[in-house]
Amino acid sequence: MTTLLTTLKHLPSRILILILPFLLMGMVEFLERGTYEELHKWVMSHPLSMVLAYFVVGTLYLFLIAVSARIQLSFWLLCVILLPLGAISGSKLKAIGAPYYPWDLFFNNQIMAYKTFLYGYLNIRIIGTLIVFVVVTALLFYLLNLNKRLRIQLTWIERTIYAVIAIVMATSLYMDKPIPFMNAYGIYTVPWDQTITYDENGYLFSSVQMLGFLNVAKPDGYSKKAVASILDQIPEPKTASGKKPNIIVMLGESFMDPTVMKNITFSRDPIPNLHQLQKTFTSGLMLSPQFGGSTANVEFEVLSGNSMRFFGKSPDKILPYIQYMNHGVDSLASIATRQGYTATSINPFFSYFFDSRKVYKHFGFSRFISSEFFPNDFEGPNYADRAVVKKIIEETEKSSGPDFVFANTMENHHPFKPGKFAQNTIEVTGDISSESKGILETYAQGISGTDKALQSLVDYYTKKGEPTIILFFGDHFPFFEEDYKVYRDAKYVLPNDPDLYTKTHYTPFLIWNNFLPAEQEQLNLKLSPSFLGPTLLHMAGIQGSYYTDYLYELSQKIPVIPPQDMWDKYGIQNKDLADYMKLQYDNLFGGHYGYEAKGIKNTIVQPGYVLGYGDPIISKVLRSENKLQVIGTPFYSSCNVYIDGLAFKSNFDGEDSLFVDLSDSDNPRLEESKPHQVEVRIYDDKKMKIGQSNFYPLP
């Protein structure tokens, strides 16, 4: 009875243990979003995510109380940990459109950049809210301490109960068991765009979800001495001689050879140009680590030489572009740049996707041209592959020296439902359902565009005569509905097919050039994507790095690295790839001993890295009554006119002018009695400003 009365007497203190985490959760999520409006929007649209965010703070609070036996001290300590994280994430989100991920803290030493982010983020509203939060909390504790009857001493039994609850909750939040929160609440992540995950699931719970990506196993025997020993075994590269060729890498989105499906027939070859080129130039099949998506992982292998096979048992859940590309990683781009090349990445999709703005900078590119800087040239819903070819040619024509260009295509991106293109010109026949037939015909139309684009690239450099080498490859097989539906319908994939993986992961590649003798070409090769780059450098006669030299030699012994559960089938033992694992770990997570030993650590990231073509410049503004013509360069359809900081509806003429109708009812009204300033801004699809012009006085 006495124990019960004592517990009831201290009930307000225990209720406070439930209330305080809710207040702190709200404060952290507010800091991450930056405004009350965004916080309210999240709470109303994702209430279950808010509950999980509360559980995260509550779990941490209970654990600290169990350890310290101090309610107030535990809360202030939690504030010191979580509030700065919320503010840093909010400032990073505002500055570059991405939250503060756990791997930013764990893998990245470039903390100084966040001082700049915070400086542009903190305002009176945010600082005032922080002060009110601290004052209100301190007042609550003061009133609690004022009443001696409300003070409590936590017994070891109560602390043990709190610890058990905290452990069960932490395990459930992280592993989704024993309490399946994610499954019960229908919570999911968006691997290719974690900003969506954070926006929907909240900063606190999303950060817990992402902790698993920090679990990167160090290879057995990894050390500075071990890396040095491997380096000693790599022969010193020979200095390249002769004129350096342009090096162009072109990725065909969802590109495979559908003619391998022998139970159906196409009215004409969808990819005749590739088939013809494969008969003469180095070509073969690449064992992609992906199926149906996650193009970035294939890019990662080709550009860096690192392998997705070394990321544990579930590499399909990992996107190194997002989780691990937080520092300079040597790549084909930086290798070429060190030898006088201009390195450009071209991708006709949003610059934020797969964290591309960050990734291409850390790979050592000098320029990244994303969809925001493309002309309006579409086939179906996506930019035409011919537009990508035009951009490649433009970039190689601009520079006086050799170019390295890495380009994605998007015309053939899923979905493949009939009606995607204006017309399907290839008919599919055979014992197959009408639904699958329609999908295959749409797909054939899409890759036909890619095939034509490849040939136009080859034709251009053949005619130009400038030494050029082109690597073209398909990134992965298309998804084609659940459970390989179209592949099964076409009887390409059989029930319990023992060759399912290889049938759905080998994509074609081609290395074309206009300067090598025919006898040096190799046909019907099979390679892993991480070996394509070293092979390309070797054929181009360009000096690689210690890493690409090592990989090229390894590829002569082990050309294909399948998933780890297939190593026995391919005659591969763990020891065969042990050095590869050590070098990859060193490059991505370790001490960068190889980079330091070879003096390349500070030569990877280019200080002049530019998104698009730099900021637009207004050269003239013409006004005729209520019509405005803003003239400048470089302008694109993504450019928008602003006057005194207010957005005006504008139209781009496709060249150098933006037109504004000041009398349009959708536009703000201007006071004629005061001067006005005109500017041009470029925003991405997430409303992040990625370009800003000079200010020009309005006539």
XYZ file of C-alpha atoms in Angstrom:
699
model
C 0.000 0.000 0.000
C 2.836 2.362 0.881
C 4.599 1.614 -2.391
C 1.404 2.352 -4.323
C 0.882 5.661 -2.517
C 4.505 6.619 -3.154
C 4.127 5.801 -6.833
C 0.906 7.852 -7.097
C 2.596 10.776 -5.324
C 5.330 10.799 -7.935
C 2.944 10.226 -10.857
C 3.462 13.765 -12.288
C 7.191 13.059 -12.612
C 6.533 9.827 -14.457
C 3.993 11.493 -16.739
C 6.737 13.971 -17.538
C 8.852 11.038 -18.752
C 6.149 10.447 -21.369
C 5.584 14.101 -22.287
C 9.156 15.356 -22.610
C 10.166 12.996 -25.471
C 7.123 14.178 -27.414
C 8.188 17.815 -27.045
C 11.771 17.012 -28.008
C 10.617 14.951 -30.980
C 8.538 17.861 -32.233
C 11.453 20.244 -31.767
C 13.915 18.035 -33.685
C 11.475 17.478 -36.555
C 10.762 21.225 -36.648
C 14.464 21.984 -36.904
C 14.837 19.454 -39.716
C 11.989 21.031 -41.689
C 12.680 24.649 -40.773
C 9.081 25.890 -40.577
C 5.953 25.284 -38.487
C 3.982 24.844 -41.686
C 6.133 21.935 -42.893
C 6.042 20.311 -39.445
C 2.246 20.596 -39.330
C 1.981 19.187 -42.854
C 4.080 16.157 -41.883
C 2.152 15.521 -38.643
C -1.191 15.646 -40.436
C -0.154 13.540 -43.444
C 2.036 10.977 -41.638
C 0.740 10.581 -38.051
C 2.074 7.032 -37.726
C 5.553 8.211 -38.673
C 5.243 10.865 -35.983
C 4.436 8.152 -33.429
C 7.538 6.195 -34.490
C 9.664 9.341 -34.198
C 8.281 9.764 -30.674
C 9.177 6.148 -29.902
C 12.756 6.813 -31.016
C 13.188 9.731 -28.591
C 11.294 7.938 -25.844
C 13.480 4.857 -26.215
C 16.677 6.884 -25.964
C 15.290 8.775 -22.958
C 14.332 5.611 -21.088
C 17.759 4.133 -21.759
C 19.563 7.207 -20.410
C 17.317 7.268 -17.320
C 18.006 3.570 -16.726
C 21.761 4.197 -16.909
C 21.992 7.482 -14.993
C 18.943 7.322 -12.678
C 18.541 11.059 -13.409
C 15.397 12.207 -15.219
C 16.445 15.805 -15.815
C 20.090 15.159 -16.642
C 19.067 12.453 -19.129
C 16.718 14.811 -20.907
C 19.246 17.653 -21.210
C 21.848 15.191 -22.453
C 19.388 13.966 -25.095
C 18.732 17.576 -26.126
C 22.464 18.170 -26.542
C 22.656 15.138 -28.854
C 19.483 15.490 -30.930
C 18.892 19.232 -31.316
C 22.207 19.909 -33.121
C 21.536 16.932 -35.419
C 18.111 18.331 -36.288
C 19.558 21.797 -36.972
C 22.439 20.429 -39.070
C 20.038 18.276 -41.077
C 17.710 21.201 -41.643
C 20.582 23.416 -42.751
C 21.933 20.761 -45.126
C 18.453 20.164 -46.533
C 18.059 23.871 -47.211
C 21.559 24.240 -48.682
C 21.849 21.201 -50.952
C 18.467 19.445 -50.823
C 19.504 16.409 -48.752
C 19.128 15.692 -45.009
C 21.974 14.849 -42.643
C 22.378 11.096 -42.980
C 24.030 8.850 -40.372
C 26.807 8.078 -42.866
C 27.546 11.810 -43.182
C 28.556 11.727 -39.526
C 30.208 8.317 -39.607
C 32.127 8.425 -42.891
C 32.627 12.106 -43.630
C 35.284 14.338 -42.070
C 34.246 17.468 -43.969
C 32.320 18.912 -41.016
C 33.454 22.480 -41.731
C 30.950 22.775 -44.597
C 28.067 22.601 -42.119
C 29.144 25.866 -40.510
C 28.291 27.571 -43.801
C 25.024 25.641 -44.036
C 24.017 26.686 -40.513
C 24.883 30.316 -41.154
C 22.407 30.459 -44.028
C 19.797 28.441 -42.121
C 19.423 29.941 -38.674
C 16.891 32.781 -38.476
C 14.994 34.618 -35.749
C 12.069 32.208 -35.977
C 14.210 29.114 -35.479
C 16.412 30.638 -32.776
C 13.332 32.020 -30.985
C 11.629 28.611 -31.034
C 14.754 26.981 -29.591
C 14.902 29.544 -26.786
C 11.198 29.069 -25.943
C 11.678 25.282 -25.899
C 14.640 25.476 -23.511
C 12.928 28.038 -21.231
C 9.651 26.079 -21.016
C 11.493 22.830 -20.288
C 13.677 24.472 -17.650
C 10.564 25.996 -16.058
C 8.888 22.591 -15.887
C 11.924 21.130 -14.133
C 12.113 24.115 -11.798
C 8.484 23.690 -10.712
C 9.080 19.981 -10.261
C 12.122 20.601 -8.069
C 10.291 23.302 -6.108
C 7.825 20.760 -4.772
C 9.866 18.343 -2.684
C 6.957 15.917 -2.585
C 7.251 15.418 -6.360
C 10.917 14.519 -6.302
C 11.607 10.850 -6.857
C 14.417 8.417 -6.408
C 14.394 5.716 -9.048
C 14.761 2.211 -7.661
C 16.871 -0.367 -9.416
C 13.677 -2.306 -10.205
C 12.149 0.666 -12.012
C 15.398 1.387 -13.837
C 15.587 -2.261 -14.919
C 12.046 -2.051 -16.282
C 12.977 1.096 -18.233
C 16.087 -0.632 -19.599
C 14.117 -3.684 -20.769
C 11.506 -1.481 -22.449
C 14.258 0.547 -24.122
C 16.036 -2.566 -25.427
C 12.832 -4.107 -26.816
C 11.816 -0.826 -28.448
C 15.287 -0.169 -29.886
C 15.455 -3.666 -31.371
C 11.978 -3.300 -32.855
C 12.656 0.141 -34.321
C 15.931 -1.007 -35.867
C 15.161 -4.603 -36.884
C 11.333 -4.496 -37.040
C 11.106 -7.295 -34.488
C 9.854 -8.465 -32.029
C 7.401 -5.604 -32.674
C 7.011 -5.183 -36.471
C 6.449 -1.436 -36.552
C 7.269 -0.955 -40.225
C 5.186 -3.890 -41.348
C 2.230 -2.993 -39.130
C 2.295 0.695 -40.082
C 3.051 0.111 -43.772
C 6.251 2.160 -43.503
C 8.743 1.810 -46.362
C 11.891 3.444 -47.683
C 12.673 4.880 -51.125
C 16.234 3.646 -51.835
C 16.854 5.774 -54.937
C 15.774 9.010 -53.203
C 16.233 8.984 -49.461
C 14.972 12.562 -49.177
C 11.481 11.129 -49.804
C 12.052 8.589 -47.039
C 13.049 11.349 -44.608
C 10.211 13.611 -45.698
C 7.589 10.917 -45.113
C 9.012 8.901 -42.213
C 10.553 11.803 -40.322
C 14.160 12.583 -39.544
C 14.396 10.564 -36.322
C 12.908 7.266 -37.462
C 14.519 7.487 -40.916
C 17.919 7.920 -39.287
C 17.342 4.720 -37.308
C 16.349 2.938 -40.525
C 19.587 4.046 -42.163
C 21.901 2.879 -39.364
C 22.248 -0.534 -40.974
C 24.248 0.986 -43.828
C 27.018 1.860 -41.352
C 27.687 -1.821 -40.783
C 30.539 -2.202 -43.261
C 32.738 -5.180 -42.489
C 36.480 -4.619 -42.583
C 38.203 -7.313 -44.688
C 40.368 -9.742 -42.759
C 43.955 -8.553 -42.705
C 43.253 -4.995 -43.845
C 45.955 -2.558 -42.728
C 48.298 0.055 -44.122
C 50.995 -2.596 -44.373
C 48.665 -4.965 -46.239
C 47.754 -2.259 -48.775
C 51.439 -1.412 -49.263
C 52.183 -5.074 -49.886
C 49.506 -5.244 -52.592
C 50.815 -2.059 -54.213
C 54.305 -3.538 -54.358
C 52.977 -6.398 -56.476
C 51.423 -4.091 -59.092
C 53.892 -3.322 -61.905
C 54.656 0.340 -62.500
C 52.531 1.537 -65.422
C 54.184 2.502 -68.662
C 53.853 6.134 -69.639
C 51.287 6.523 -72.392
C 52.533 7.847 -75.712
C 50.841 9.283 -78.763
C 47.734 11.426 -79.043
C 45.176 10.873 -76.304
C 41.806 9.800 -77.729
C 38.432 11.102 -76.625
C 36.911 8.572 -74.232
C 33.124 8.345 -74.271
C 31.084 6.040 -72.044
C 27.403 5.723 -72.900
C 24.971 3.825 -70.667
C 21.861 2.411 -72.327
C 18.970 2.575 -69.867
C 17.264 -0.820 -69.344
C 19.139 -2.086 -72.392
C 19.298 -5.806 -73.078
C 19.143 -7.805 -76.316
C 15.528 -9.013 -76.650
C 16.418 -11.213 -79.609
C 17.849 -13.734 -77.105
C 14.197 -14.689 -76.448
C 13.942 -17.341 -79.161
C 10.255 -18.217 -78.715
C 9.079 -14.864 -80.036
C 9.853 -12.998 -83.262
C 10.336 -9.305 -83.980
C 9.187 -7.935 -87.347
C 12.636 -6.342 -87.651
C 15.808 -6.325 -85.592
C 15.324 -3.680 -82.859
C 19.085 -3.106 -82.523
C 20.681 -3.792 -85.931
C 23.483 -1.249 -85.506
C 24.755 -2.770 -82.283
C 24.588 -6.254 -83.756
C 26.613 -5.127 -86.770
C 29.225 -3.316 -84.671
C 29.593 -6.354 -82.391
C 30.869 -8.360 -85.357
C 33.916 -6.122 -85.778
C 34.711 -4.359 -82.508
C 35.483 -5.516 -78.984
C 32.189 -6.613 -77.490
C 30.443 -9.172 -75.364
C 28.256 -9.494 -72.298
C 28.466 -7.760 -68.928
C 27.107 -9.472 -65.797
C 25.123 -6.623 -64.244
C 24.715 -6.549 -60.459
C 21.170 -5.210 -60.928
C 17.841 -6.281 -62.337
C 15.054 -3.874 -63.217
C 16.529 -0.770 -61.599
C 19.222 0.882 -59.433
C 21.219 2.013 -62.441
C 23.496 3.945 -60.093
C 25.052 0.713 -58.818
C 26.121 -0.276 -62.320
C 27.491 3.234 -62.903
C 29.362 2.930 -59.619
C 31.133 -0.225 -60.772
C 32.009 1.054 -64.254
C 33.277 4.455 -63.125
C 35.138 3.489 -59.944
C 36.134 -0.148 -60.497
C 34.606 -1.019 -57.126
C 32.336 -4.041 -56.966
C 28.826 -4.374 -55.554
C 29.659 -8.011 -54.766
C 31.565 -7.005 -51.638
C 28.702 -5.295 -49.791
C 27.498 -8.313 -47.840
C 24.624 -10.658 -48.453
C 22.081 -8.006 -49.499
C 23.884 -5.630 -51.879
C 20.561 -4.994 -53.646
C 19.529 -2.868 -50.645
C 22.610 -0.663 -50.897
C 23.174 2.388 -53.093
C 26.798 3.500 -52.616
C 26.003 6.729 -54.470
C 23.787 7.754 -51.580
C 25.396 6.043 -48.607
C 29.131 6.013 -49.258
C 30.112 8.668 -51.803
C 30.911 11.339 -49.215
C 34.511 11.974 -50.241
C 36.701 11.855 -53.314
C 36.691 8.391 -54.904
C 39.118 7.881 -57.769
C 37.320 7.106 -61.017
C 37.736 7.100 -64.773
C 36.934 10.832 -64.622
C 39.694 11.775 -62.183
C 42.186 9.404 -63.847
C 41.520 11.110 -67.182
C 41.577 14.602 -65.656
C 45.060 14.024 -64.260
C 46.186 13.419 -67.846
C 44.770 16.615 -69.304
C 41.242 15.488 -70.121
C 38.076 17.505 -69.570
C 35.672 15.216 -67.685
C 31.926 15.745 -68.162
C 28.947 13.761 -66.918
C 25.655 13.948 -68.823
C 22.383 12.643 -67.419
C 18.969 13.682 -68.811
C 17.290 13.354 -65.424
C 16.986 15.532 -62.306
C 20.310 16.552 -60.804
C 19.278 15.477 -57.287
C 18.419 11.882 -58.268
C 20.760 9.300 -56.706
C 22.534 12.307 -55.097
C 24.105 12.836 -58.521
C 25.281 16.408 -57.876
C 27.386 15.170 -54.970
C 28.501 11.922 -56.606
C 29.882 13.312 -59.854
C 31.783 15.957 -57.919
C 33.370 13.305 -55.704
C 34.205 11.191 -58.754
C 36.296 14.053 -60.113
C 34.153 15.363 -62.949
C 34.516 19.008 -63.901
C 30.941 19.396 -65.142
C 27.599 17.667 -64.654
C 24.881 18.397 -67.213
C 21.502 17.232 -65.872
C 17.996 17.470 -67.310
C 17.587 21.024 -66.036
C 20.063 22.033 -68.747
C 18.569 20.025 -71.631
C 16.501 21.360 -74.534
C 12.910 20.145 -74.862
C 13.589 17.104 -77.057
C 11.505 14.137 -75.958
C 10.569 10.648 -77.119
C 7.634 9.565 -75.015
C 7.815 10.928 -71.462
C 11.614 11.104 -71.324
C 14.398 12.992 -73.052
C 15.306 11.420 -76.395
C 18.584 9.532 -76.657
C 19.460 11.671 -79.672
C 19.469 14.685 -77.312
C 22.113 12.929 -75.208
C 24.244 12.300 -78.292
C 23.985 15.987 -79.217
C 25.214 16.940 -75.748
C 28.151 14.517 -76.005
C 29.192 16.000 -79.337
C 28.754 19.568 -78.049
C 31.070 18.909 -75.109
C 33.820 17.295 -77.173
C 33.637 20.171 -79.665
C 33.985 22.807 -76.940
C 37.302 21.779 -75.446
C 40.654 22.107 -77.133
C 42.078 18.927 -75.603
C 40.806 15.368 -75.215
C 37.476 14.695 -73.477
C 36.180 12.071 -71.110
C 32.372 11.960 -71.215
C 30.107 9.699 -69.207
C 26.496 9.810 -70.417
C 23.247 8.153 -69.376
C 20.235 7.702 -71.622
C 16.598 7.856 -70.488
C 14.387 7.272 -73.542
C 13.988 3.590 -72.705
C 13.224 4.022 -68.994
C 10.279 2.035 -67.629
C 7.291 1.745 -67.788
C 6.809 -0.045 -71.101
C 3.039 -0.033 -71.454
C 1.650 0.486 -74.985
C 1.110 4.149 -75.775
C 4.392 5.286 -74.269
C 5.648 6.323 -77.710
C 3.691 8.007 -80.486
C 3.966 4.839 -82.560
C 5.406 1.352 -82.212
C 7.018 0.332 -85.505
C 8.122 -3.160 -84.469
C 5.650 -6.026 -84.165
C 6.093 -9.057 -81.910
C 4.643 -12.445 -82.867
C 4.623 -15.809 -81.138
C 2.847 -17.767 -78.434
C 2.523 -14.878 -75.971
C -0.288 -12.918 -74.298
C -1.477 -9.625 -75.793
C -0.359 -7.761 -72.634
C 3.204 -9.105 -72.849
C 3.206 -8.535 -76.604
C 2.361 -4.852 -76.087
C 5.086 -4.429 -73.471
C 7.726 -6.040 -75.697
C 6.743 -3.944 -78.706
C 7.039 -0.755 -76.636
C 10.365 -1.932 -75.264
C 11.673 -2.749 -78.747
C 10.703 0.751 -79.882
C 12.633 2.267 -76.983
C 15.868 0.377 -77.526
C 15.581 1.048 -81.246
C 16.007 4.732 -80.369
C 19.064 3.914 -78.271
C 20.519 1.840 -81.105
C 20.069 4.720 -83.573
C 21.668 7.131 -81.093
C 24.685 4.837 -80.727
C 25.109 4.638 -84.481
C 24.861 8.421 -84.870
C 27.633 8.777 -82.289
C 29.799 6.273 -84.156
C 29.066 7.975 -87.488
C 30.019 11.386 -86.151
C 33.428 10.356 -84.802
C 34.124 8.165 -87.820
C 33.636 11.181 -90.059
C 35.468 13.562 -87.752
C 38.516 11.304 -87.644
C 39.673 12.514 -84.241
C 40.911 9.512 -82.197
C 37.929 8.392 -80.155
C 36.950 5.301 -78.205
C 33.356 4.634 -77.131
C 32.172 2.188 -74.475
C 28.457 1.413 -74.742
C 26.712 -0.945 -72.312
C 23.269 -1.847 -71.028
C 22.851 -1.258 -67.310
C 20.281 -3.926 -66.465
C 17.373 -5.974 -67.799
C 13.967 -4.250 -67.728
C 11.600 -5.206 -64.916
C 8.715 -6.422 -67.142
C 6.134 -6.859 -64.365
C 6.098 -8.935 -61.190
C 7.717 -12.366 -61.032
C 9.379 -12.020 -64.463
C 5.902 -12.121 -66.032
C 6.840 -11.179 -69.611
C 9.989 -13.320 -69.566
C 7.946 -16.299 -68.397
C 5.214 -15.562 -70.914
C 7.822 -15.591 -73.688
C 9.159 -18.876 -72.265
C 12.582 -17.283 -71.881
C 12.525 -17.977 -68.145
C 11.311 -21.457 -67.239
C 9.717 -22.695 -63.990
C 12.456 -23.230 -61.362
C 14.960 -22.116 -63.987
C 18.503 -22.944 -62.745
C 19.886 -20.244 -65.062
C 17.484 -17.527 -63.918
C 20.216 -15.197 -62.687
C 22.461 -15.311 -65.733
C 19.501 -15.170 -68.112
C 18.333 -11.913 -66.522
C 21.656 -10.196 -65.765
C 23.895 -10.464 -68.838
C 23.596 -7.234 -70.846
C 25.511 -6.370 -74.051
C 28.520 -4.069 -74.237
C 30.575 -2.678 -77.105
C 33.920 -0.849 -77.238
C 34.153 0.979 -80.569
C 37.174 2.964 -81.705
C 38.525 4.591 -84.843
C 42.256 4.073 -84.353
C 43.076 0.507 -83.235
C 44.060 -2.245 -85.711
C 41.432 -4.924 -86.249
C 43.603 -7.685 -84.759
C 43.455 -6.035 -81.342
C 39.669 -6.352 -81.141
C 38.165 -9.122 -79.000
C 34.704 -10.598 -79.528
C 32.316 -12.498 -77.258
C 33.923 -11.393 -74.005
C 32.208 -11.779 -70.647
C 33.118 -9.224 -67.997
C 31.949 -7.727 -64.738
C 31.145 -3.996 -64.968
C 33.970 -3.144 -62.569
C 36.407 -4.477 -65.191
C 35.002 -2.460 -68.098
C 36.799 0.734 -67.066
C 40.259 -0.857 -66.775
C 39.681 -2.625 -70.112
C 38.661 0.656 -71.724
C 41.770 2.480 -70.438
C 43.996 -0.367 -71.609
C 42.532 -0.267 -75.123
C 42.713 3.533 -75.241
C 46.406 3.421 -74.374
C 45.789 5.712 -71.403
C 47.719 5.344 -68.197
C 45.391 4.147 -65.460
C 45.838 4.155 -61.713
C 47.352 1.521 -59.443
C 43.773 0.326 -58.874
C 42.749 0.004 -62.542
C 46.097 -1.652 -63.324
C 45.417 -4.195 -60.574
C 41.855 -4.748 -61.809
C 42.926 -5.230 -65.411
C 45.354 -7.970 -64.409
C 42.707 -9.556 -62.198
C 40.177 -9.498 -65.049
C 42.500 -11.661 -67.139
C 42.178 -14.388 -64.488
C 38.656 -13.797 -63.156
C 36.692 -11.866 -65.797
C 33.288 -12.278 -64.132
C 32.425 -11.910 -60.440
C 28.907 -13.218 -59.727
C 27.022 -12.913 -56.404
C 28.885 -14.568 -53.546
C 26.533 -17.557 -53.367
C 27.612 -18.427 -56.949
C 31.383 -18.200 -56.429
C 31.796 -21.970 -56.151
C 30.000 -22.447 -59.467
C 32.442 -20.010 -61.116
C 35.467 -21.580 -59.432
C 36.151 -18.495 -57.314
C 37.520 -18.692 -53.796
C 37.479 -15.924 -51.221
C 41.292 -15.727 -51.277
C 41.204 -14.961 -55.024
C 39.460 -11.667 -54.313
C 40.914 -10.867 -50.889
C 43.270 -8.169 -52.205
C 40.461 -6.653 -54.280
C 38.308 -6.406 -51.143
C 41.116 -4.727 -49.203
C 41.769 -2.130 -51.906
C 38.056 -1.367 -52.278
C 37.626 -0.998 -48.524
C 40.663 1.262 -48.420
C 39.220 3.502 -51.144
C 35.737 3.802 -49.663
C 35.978 3.400 -45.902
C 39.568 2.854 -44.802
C 42.615 5.028 -44.442
C 43.021 5.758 -48.190
C 46.528 4.369 -47.891
C 46.641 3.580 -51.607
C 45.634 7.132 -52.540
C 48.261 8.579 -50.212
C 51.027 6.228 -51.360
C 50.413 7.146 -54.997
C 49.896 10.843 -54.297
C 46.397 11.056 -55.763
C 44.259 11.732 -52.681
C 44.062 15.476 -53.302
C 43.789 15.243 -57.089
C 40.357 13.622 -57.317
C 37.782 16.350 -56.595
C 38.035 19.236 -59.057
C 37.803 22.692 -57.432
C 36.116 24.126 -60.535
C 33.268 21.586 -60.576
C 30.174 23.112 -62.210
C 26.550 22.012 -62.396
C 25.262 22.635 -65.908
C 26.968 25.606 -67.492
C 27.263 27.834 -64.467
C 24.928 30.629 -63.443
C 22.909 32.360 -66.170
C 23.919 35.931 -67.035
C 21.438 38.643 -68.022
C 22.924 40.889 -70.708
C 19.894 43.012 -71.548
C 16.270 43.589 -70.530
C 13.868 45.115 -73.076
C 10.420 46.454 -72.197
C 7.583 47.348 -74.514
C 4.532 48.436 -72.498
C 3.595 45.296 -70.547
C 5.876 42.922 -72.453
C 9.299 42.054 -71.083
C 12.162 40.353 -72.907
C 15.049 39.143 -70.749
C 18.103 38.384 -72.897
C 21.108 36.421 -71.682
C 23.034 33.174 -71.642
C 22.978 30.318 -70.918
C 19.168 30.105 -70.713
C 17.053 26.943 -70.639
C 13.427 25.990 -70.201
C 14.170 25.518 -66.488
C 14.998 29.238 -66.163
C 12.450 31.503 -64.501
C 12.239 35.279 -64.298
C 12.033 36.943 -60.886
C 11.432 40.629 -60.232
C 12.218 41.944 -56.747
C 12.378 38.323 -55.589
C 8.873 37.467 -56.880
C 8.331 34.760 -59.508
C 6.848 35.793 -62.857
C 5.427 33.450 -65.459
C 7.900 33.351 -68.343
C 8.365 31.582 -71.669
C 11.692 30.506 -73.152
C 12.269 30.984 -76.884
C 14.753 28.109 -77.111
C 17.736 30.396 -77.660
C 18.634 33.380 -75.497
C 15.418 35.066 -74.367
C 12.764 34.737 -71.687
C 9.473 36.548 -72.281
C 7.160 37.895 -69.567
C 3.668 39.344 -69.940
C 3.416 41.778 -67.041
C -0.336 42.145 -67.603
C -0.933 38.415 -67.062
C -3.302 37.995 -64.105
C -1.098 35.196 -62.726
C 1.852 37.582 -62.322
C 2.375 39.951 -59.380
C 1.598 43.644 -59.884
C 4.509 46.079 -60.113
C 4.588 49.564 -58.631
C 5.762 51.861 -61.405
C 6.859 54.517 -58.934
C 9.914 52.621 -57.699
C 12.881 50.876 -59.368
C 12.842 47.103 -59.816
C 15.492 44.418 -60.154
C 15.221 41.519 -62.622
C 16.955 38.193 -62.075
C 16.827 34.670 -63.515
C 16.817 31.604 -61.315
C 17.013 27.875 -62.028
C 15.211 25.469 -59.709
C 15.180 21.690 -59.779
C 12.046 19.587 -59.441
C 12.298 19.771 -55.648
C 12.314 23.575 -55.673
C 16.006 23.743 -54.820
C 17.740 26.730 -56.384
C 20.613 25.473 -58.536
C 21.303 28.612 -60.565
C 21.179 32.368 -59.963
C 21.852 35.199 -62.417
C 23.063 38.724 -61.866
C 20.534 41.474 -61.042
C 19.508 43.784 -63.875
C 17.474 46.993 -63.504
C 13.981 46.870 -65.017
C 13.558 49.605 -67.657
